[in-house]
Amino acid sequence: MKSTKIMAFAASVSMLLSACVSSPDLPSPRGQASPMPADTTFSLADIYASDMFSAKSFPTTRWLADGSGYTTLEEAENGGRDIVRYHPETGERTVLVHAAQLQPEGAEEPLYIANYEWSEDGKQLLIFTNTKRSWRTHTLGDYWVLNLDNGHLVQLGSDFPESTLQFAKFDPAGSRVAYVMQNNIYVQDLASLDITQITSDGSSTIINGTFDWVNEEEFSLRDGFRWSPDGEHIAYWQLDTSGVPMFTMIDNVSELYPTLTEFPYPKVGETNSELRVGTISANGGDTTWVQLPGDPRQHYIVRMEWAGNSDELMIQHMNRAQNNMQFWLAERATGEAVSLITEQSNAWVEQVDDVRFFRDGQSFLWQSERSGYRHLYRFDRDGNGLTPLTEGDYDIVQMLEIVADEQGNGYAWFIASPENPLQRYLFRVDLSGETPAERITPQDWPGYHGYAVSRDGRFALHTVTRMGVPSETRMVRLPDHSVVSELEMNSELKEVLAEKLTADVEFFQVEARDGLVLDGYVKRPADFDPSKKYPLIMFIYGEPWGQTVADRWLGQTHLWHDYMTQLGYVVVSIDNRGTRSPRGQAWRHSIYMQLGIITVRDQADALDQMLARWDWIDGNRVGMWGHSGGGSQTLNALFRYPDKFHAGVALAPVPDLRLYDTIYQERYSGLLPEAAESYEETSAVTHAANLQGSLLLVHGTADDNVHYQGSERLQDELIKHNKQFRFMSYPNRTHGIREGEGTSLHLRTMVTEFFWEALPVE
């Protein structure tokens, strides 16, 4: 569910395997259904097993702090990758680091650059390579430092086991590097290469400087330590995972006998890790722990940074229900903390990223939904507290760059869309609060815009997409948004799409039963005939971490939906209330403790309105599909409205919300035991006996996020009530169901054939 969670839409080859159970009301998987048309303009293999529709993205870049340009990685002639700088206006290309400089003595090839970081003075380069997954991301690996003055290349922690270092970073002076190794923090001097171990209690249950599975997944917490601005101290998180229940996954494929993987995973109502924050001298010694109130296992420390100086820490501390968060200012020397800001809600609150400090920590920027919309504020400790910098009935979607001096004079650049929640635009606001925010994206440039703003605010790498139009990347000047150069326009792909895609696409709106307006899009066959009746497939995510209805390129999902229209289907997606649309706090919070209820009620209401408005939709042939949270909502639609939804594909769903992790599910569904009745009512398993239509359930057995266990519990309930269904397990596939040769094509072929049989095209 969400990002990783958010629609990891996979795809597939072939047909339902013998392991699947067929519904008696459907044709058998082979031979008895009418064959699918062969005259489509492209095949499923073209989408999932070829490069026909590959979109080119501009290479990952980063702006240099001195404003001299941006750097990117480019393949070198003799192997490896060069680090190249481009001037934003002239396009002048300069190789800053040749791949040959990154070839260790005695090695046959240069280091592969997974990531890199410059020291503040730009004289040294830190290379991350030889990476491995920790939990769900590649945070383990080896680190090397290249001295650009003398060309000396050295490996950090060279005596440690291979690929065991994490989150290495220079101190402000560029003379030392700190990193995590096996749950302890180390500091290495770059001149002598001497290593100082500054924490020593790290173990299988005590984690210093990094995080457990659930905090990484839900709060995006990975790197768990920070150098102080003066380089004298390190602030870090420590987790105690003892008592957190272990989850076990079985691998039946890789070895002769099954192998087990275990890791701490707190499900709803279970014991969380204990979190605390402390500071320690970069030379080692005792840790001074920040003194925060309450049981640490019933609270979360969701963000921590130095508060604009080397004497204070900013800590965001949230209760377990996640409806109250306090901004604490903690003294490094004593650990004593005072609360400056409290955010609270009847549902949940959000952590605040991009807290920027000025005036030696006396002022900082804050984001809050206290007005009903997410806006930017300035907090002055020696003044009147919070001052709004942006106002109005719209949300700030993303903070991009803050270009200001140490006194806080300058601008904040952000993404918002006040008039149309389906699109995204660039804005900026003066940090003085004296003038309103101004839109920078030109009015005649509709679409879904993204920007990487230079550190000096003079240029931006600008990317824009539209529904059915892949990304275009340009260099633009700011603030006039004039185009400097076109960097990647995906011209070849556009030509292919113009030739191959045929669906008629449009956005529309419907009303829920209480009058709330819902956004949607509809895709119709190219030979659409309003006098005919068409089967309908609805695509859903429906939970707080996804927005399916947006004016943007949707990649393989868009292509598969076009393919289905060529088979004769109408495809629709509706964003029910609660989805991550920038429509205000009330919109998002309206699904609190109502996931699976009000979410699919909106979908049912939308279907009723479409049937009343468009008589070319066959109300007896309606299907739905979704992945992760969308799979959960698909189940709820089939079970709660069996007379309306006749077929559904649920990929990697959470059939019982009590089986998901504490942070995500308790945020949106409440705490046990108080919310026990709500969990029972909102879980799809509770209503499985109502299934009347055709269900295809799919899950990967190595899904460490949404566990295979949930689909097995659902199967057990369906079997109890003699409800026939189809099921496919993908061995050793994780939540995205994409690993392994042929997996995506196999999955999407199976889904296509399922709908062809369950919702026949006449």
PDB file of N, CA and C in Angstrom, residues 41-42 467-468 497-506 521-528 558-567 569-571:
ATOM      1  N   THR A  41      -3.589  -2.924 -32.308  1.00  0.00           N
ATOM      2  CA  THR A  41      -2.427  -2.263 -32.909  1.00  0.00           C
ATOM      3  C   THR A  41      -1.119  -2.608 -32.208  1.00  0.00           C
ATOM      4  N   PHE A  42      -1.206  -3.227 -31.049  1.00  0.00           N
ATOM      5  CA  PHE A  42      -0.016  -3.701 -30.352  1.00  0.00           C
ATOM      6  C   PHE A  42      -0.430  -4.852 -29.451  1.00  0.00           C
ATOM      7  N   MET A 467      -2.040  13.442 -19.732  1.00  0.00           N
ATOM      8  CA  MET A 467      -2.661  12.150 -19.946  1.00  0.00           C
ATOM      9  C   MET A 467      -2.382  11.698 -21.381  1.00  0.00           C
ATOM     10  N   GLY A 468      -1.728  10.564 -21.508  1.00  0.00           N
ATOM     11  CA  GLY A 468      -1.402  10.032 -22.823  1.00  0.00           C
ATOM     12  C   GLY A 468      -0.160  10.616 -23.454  1.00  0.00           C
ATOM     13  N   LEU A 497       3.295   6.234 -30.037  1.00  0.00           N
ATOM     14  CA  LEU A 497       1.987   6.350 -29.392  1.00  0.00           C
ATOM     15  C   LEU A 497       0.940   6.863 -30.377  1.00  0.00           C
ATOM     16  N   ALA A 498       1.326   7.813 -31.212  1.00  0.00           N
ATOM     17  CA  ALA A 498       0.381   8.346 -32.193  1.00  0.00           C
ATOM     18  C   ALA A 498      -0.080   7.273 -33.164  1.00  0.00           C
ATOM     19  N   GLU A 499       0.802   6.329 -33.430  1.00  0.00           N
ATOM     20  CA  GLU A 499       0.467   5.250 -34.355  1.00  0.00           C
ATOM     21  C   GLU A 499      -0.302   4.123 -33.680  1.00  0.00           C
ATOM     22  N   LYS A 500       0.045   3.829 -32.422  1.00  0.00           N
ATOM     23  CA  LYS A 500      -0.476   2.620 -31.785  1.00  0.00           C
ATOM     24  C   LYS A 500      -1.684   2.857 -30.884  1.00  0.00           C
ATOM     25  N   LEU A 501      -1.730   3.991 -30.190  1.00  0.00           N
ATOM     26  CA  LEU A 501      -2.825   4.205 -29.248  1.00  0.00           C
ATOM     27  C   LEU A 501      -4.063   4.710 -29.974  1.00  0.00           C
ATOM     28  N   THR A 502      -5.199   4.204 -29.554  1.00  0.00           N
ATOM     29  CA  THR A 502      -6.435   4.519 -30.276  1.00  0.00           C
ATOM     30  C   THR A 502      -7.549   5.045 -29.388  1.00  0.00           C
ATOM     31  N   ALA A 503      -7.444   4.900 -28.072  1.00  0.00           N
ATOM     32  CA  ALA A 503      -8.575   5.206 -27.187  1.00  0.00           C
ATOM     33  C   ALA A 503      -8.885   6.694 -27.153  1.00  0.00           C
ATOM     34  N   ASP A 504     -10.157   6.979 -27.048  1.00  0.00           N
ATOM     35  CA  ASP A 504     -10.632   8.339 -26.793  1.00  0.00           C
ATOM     36  C   ASP A 504     -10.660   8.534 -25.280  1.00  0.00           C
ATOM     37  N   VAL A 505      -9.946   9.561 -24.778  1.00  0.00           N
ATOM     38  CA  VAL A 505      -9.810   9.757 -23.334  1.00  0.00           C
ATOM     39  C   VAL A 505     -10.349  11.127 -22.956  1.00  0.00           C
ATOM     40  N   GLU A 506     -11.112  11.176 -21.867  1.00  0.00           N
ATOM     41  CA  GLU A 506     -11.555  12.475 -21.366  1.00  0.00           C
ATOM     42  C   GLU A 506     -11.753  12.417 -19.860  1.00  0.00           C
ATOM     43  N   TYR A 521     -11.699   9.698 -15.107  1.00  0.00           N
ATOM     44  CA  TYR A 521     -11.425   9.733 -16.542  1.00  0.00           C
ATOM     45  C   TYR A 521     -12.048   8.495 -17.173  1.00  0.00           C
ATOM     46  N   VAL A 522     -12.392   8.605 -18.452  1.00  0.00           N
ATOM     47  CA  VAL A 522     -12.988   7.510 -19.190  1.00  0.00           C
ATOM     48  C   VAL A 522     -12.229   7.330 -20.492  1.00  0.00           C
ATOM     49  N   LYS A 523     -11.987   6.063 -20.848  1.00  0.00           N
ATOM     50  CA  LYS A 523     -11.339   5.718 -22.114  1.00  0.00           C
ATOM     51  C   LYS A 523     -12.295   4.819 -22.892  1.00  0.00           C
ATOM     52  N   ARG A 524     -12.584   5.235 -24.127  1.00  0.00           N
ATOM     53  CA  ARG A 524     -13.534   4.514 -24.964  1.00  0.00           C
ATOM     54  C   ARG A 524     -12.828   3.944 -26.191  1.00  0.00           C
ATOM     55  N   PRO A 525     -13.364   2.858 -26.743  1.00  0.00           N
ATOM     56  CA  PRO A 525     -12.779   2.302 -27.970  1.00  0.00           C
ATOM     57  C   PRO A 525     -12.787   3.317 -29.102  1.00  0.00           C
ATOM     58  N   ALA A 526     -11.823   3.187 -30.005  1.00  0.00           N
ATOM     59  CA  ALA A 526     -11.723   4.120 -31.128  1.00  0.00           C
ATOM     60  C   ALA A 526     -12.956   4.065 -32.021  1.00  0.00           C
ATOM     61  N   ASP A 527     -13.549   2.869 -32.168  1.00  0.00           N
ATOM     62  CA  ASP A 527     -14.746   2.720 -32.995  1.00  0.00           C
ATOM     63  C   ASP A 527     -16.014   2.791 -32.150  1.00  0.00           C
ATOM     64  N   PHE A 528     -15.950   3.595 -31.104  1.00  0.00           N
ATOM     65  CA  PHE A 528     -17.061   3.690 -30.157  1.00  0.00           C
ATOM     66  C   PHE A 528     -18.382   3.987 -30.862  1.00  0.00           C
ATOM     67  N   HIS A 558      -1.498   3.027 -18.487  1.00  0.00           N
ATOM     68  CA  HIS A 558      -2.198   3.702 -19.581  1.00  0.00           C
ATOM     69  C   HIS A 558      -2.206   2.826 -20.832  1.00  0.00           C
ATOM     70  N   LEU A 559      -1.082   2.187 -21.130  1.00  0.00           N
ATOM     71  CA  LEU A 559      -0.985   1.357 -22.321  1.00  0.00           C
ATOM     72  C   LEU A 559      -1.914   0.149 -22.229  1.00  0.00           C
ATOM     73  N   TRP A 560      -1.935  -0.500 -21.068  1.00  0.00           N
ATOM     74  CA  TRP A 560      -2.811  -1.668 -20.921  1.00  0.00           C
ATOM     75  C   TRP A 560      -4.276  -1.266 -21.012  1.00  0.00           C
ATOM     76  N   HIS A 561      -4.626  -0.141 -20.444  1.00  0.00           N
ATOM     77  CA  HIS A 561      -6.005   0.320 -20.556  1.00  0.00           C
ATOM     78  C   HIS A 561      -6.367   0.601 -22.017  1.00  0.00           C
ATOM     79  N   ASP A 562      -5.442   1.164 -22.779  1.00  0.00           N
ATOM     80  CA  ASP A 562      -5.707   1.369 -24.205  1.00  0.00           C
ATOM     81  C   ASP A 562      -5.900   0.027 -24.904  1.00  0.00           C
ATOM     82  N   TYR A 563      -5.071  -0.941 -24.550  1.00  0.00           N
ATOM     83  CA  TYR A 563      -5.203  -2.289 -25.131  1.00  0.00           C
ATOM     84  C   TYR A 563      -6.591  -2.853 -24.842  1.00  0.00           C
ATOM     85  N   MET A 564      -7.069  -2.663 -23.625  1.00  0.00           N
ATOM     86  CA  MET A 564      -8.393  -3.190 -23.278  1.00  0.00           C
ATOM     87  C   MET A 564      -9.502  -2.482 -24.065  1.00  0.00           C
ATOM     88  N   THR A 565      -9.347  -1.197 -24.359  1.00  0.00           N
ATOM     89  CA  THR A 565     -10.355  -0.534 -25.196  1.00  0.00           C
ATOM     90  C   THR A 565     -10.333  -1.105 -26.606  1.00  0.00           C
ATOM     91  N   GLN A 566      -9.167  -1.521 -27.082  1.00  0.00           N
ATOM     92  CA  GLN A 566      -9.104  -2.136 -28.410  1.00  0.00           C
ATOM     93  C   GLN A 566      -9.776  -3.500 -28.432  1.00  0.00           C
ATOM     94  N   LEU A 567      -9.861  -4.135 -27.271  1.00  0.00           N
ATOM     95  CA  LEU A 567     -10.613  -5.394 -27.173  1.00  0.00           C
ATOM     96  C   LEU A 567     -12.112  -5.154 -27.091  1.00  0.00           C
ATOM     97  N   TYR A 569     -13.552  -2.802 -24.479  1.00  0.00           N
ATOM     98  CA  TYR A 569     -13.965  -2.395 -23.143  1.00  0.00           C
ATOM     99  C   TYR A 569     -13.940  -0.873 -23.016  1.00  0.00           C
ATOM    100  N   VAL A 570     -14.774  -0.354 -22.148  1.00  0.00           N
ATOM    101  CA  VAL A 570     -14.656   1.010 -21.658  1.00  0.00           C
ATOM    102  C   VAL A 570     -13.902   0.944 -20.336  1.00  0.00           C
ATOM    103  N   VAL A 571     -12.912   1.809 -20.142  1.00  0.00           N
ATOM    104  CA  VAL A 571     -12.112   1.828 -18.920  1.00  0.00           C
ATOM    105  C   VAL A 571     -12.336   3.163 -18.214  1.00  0.00           C
TER     106      VAL A 571
END
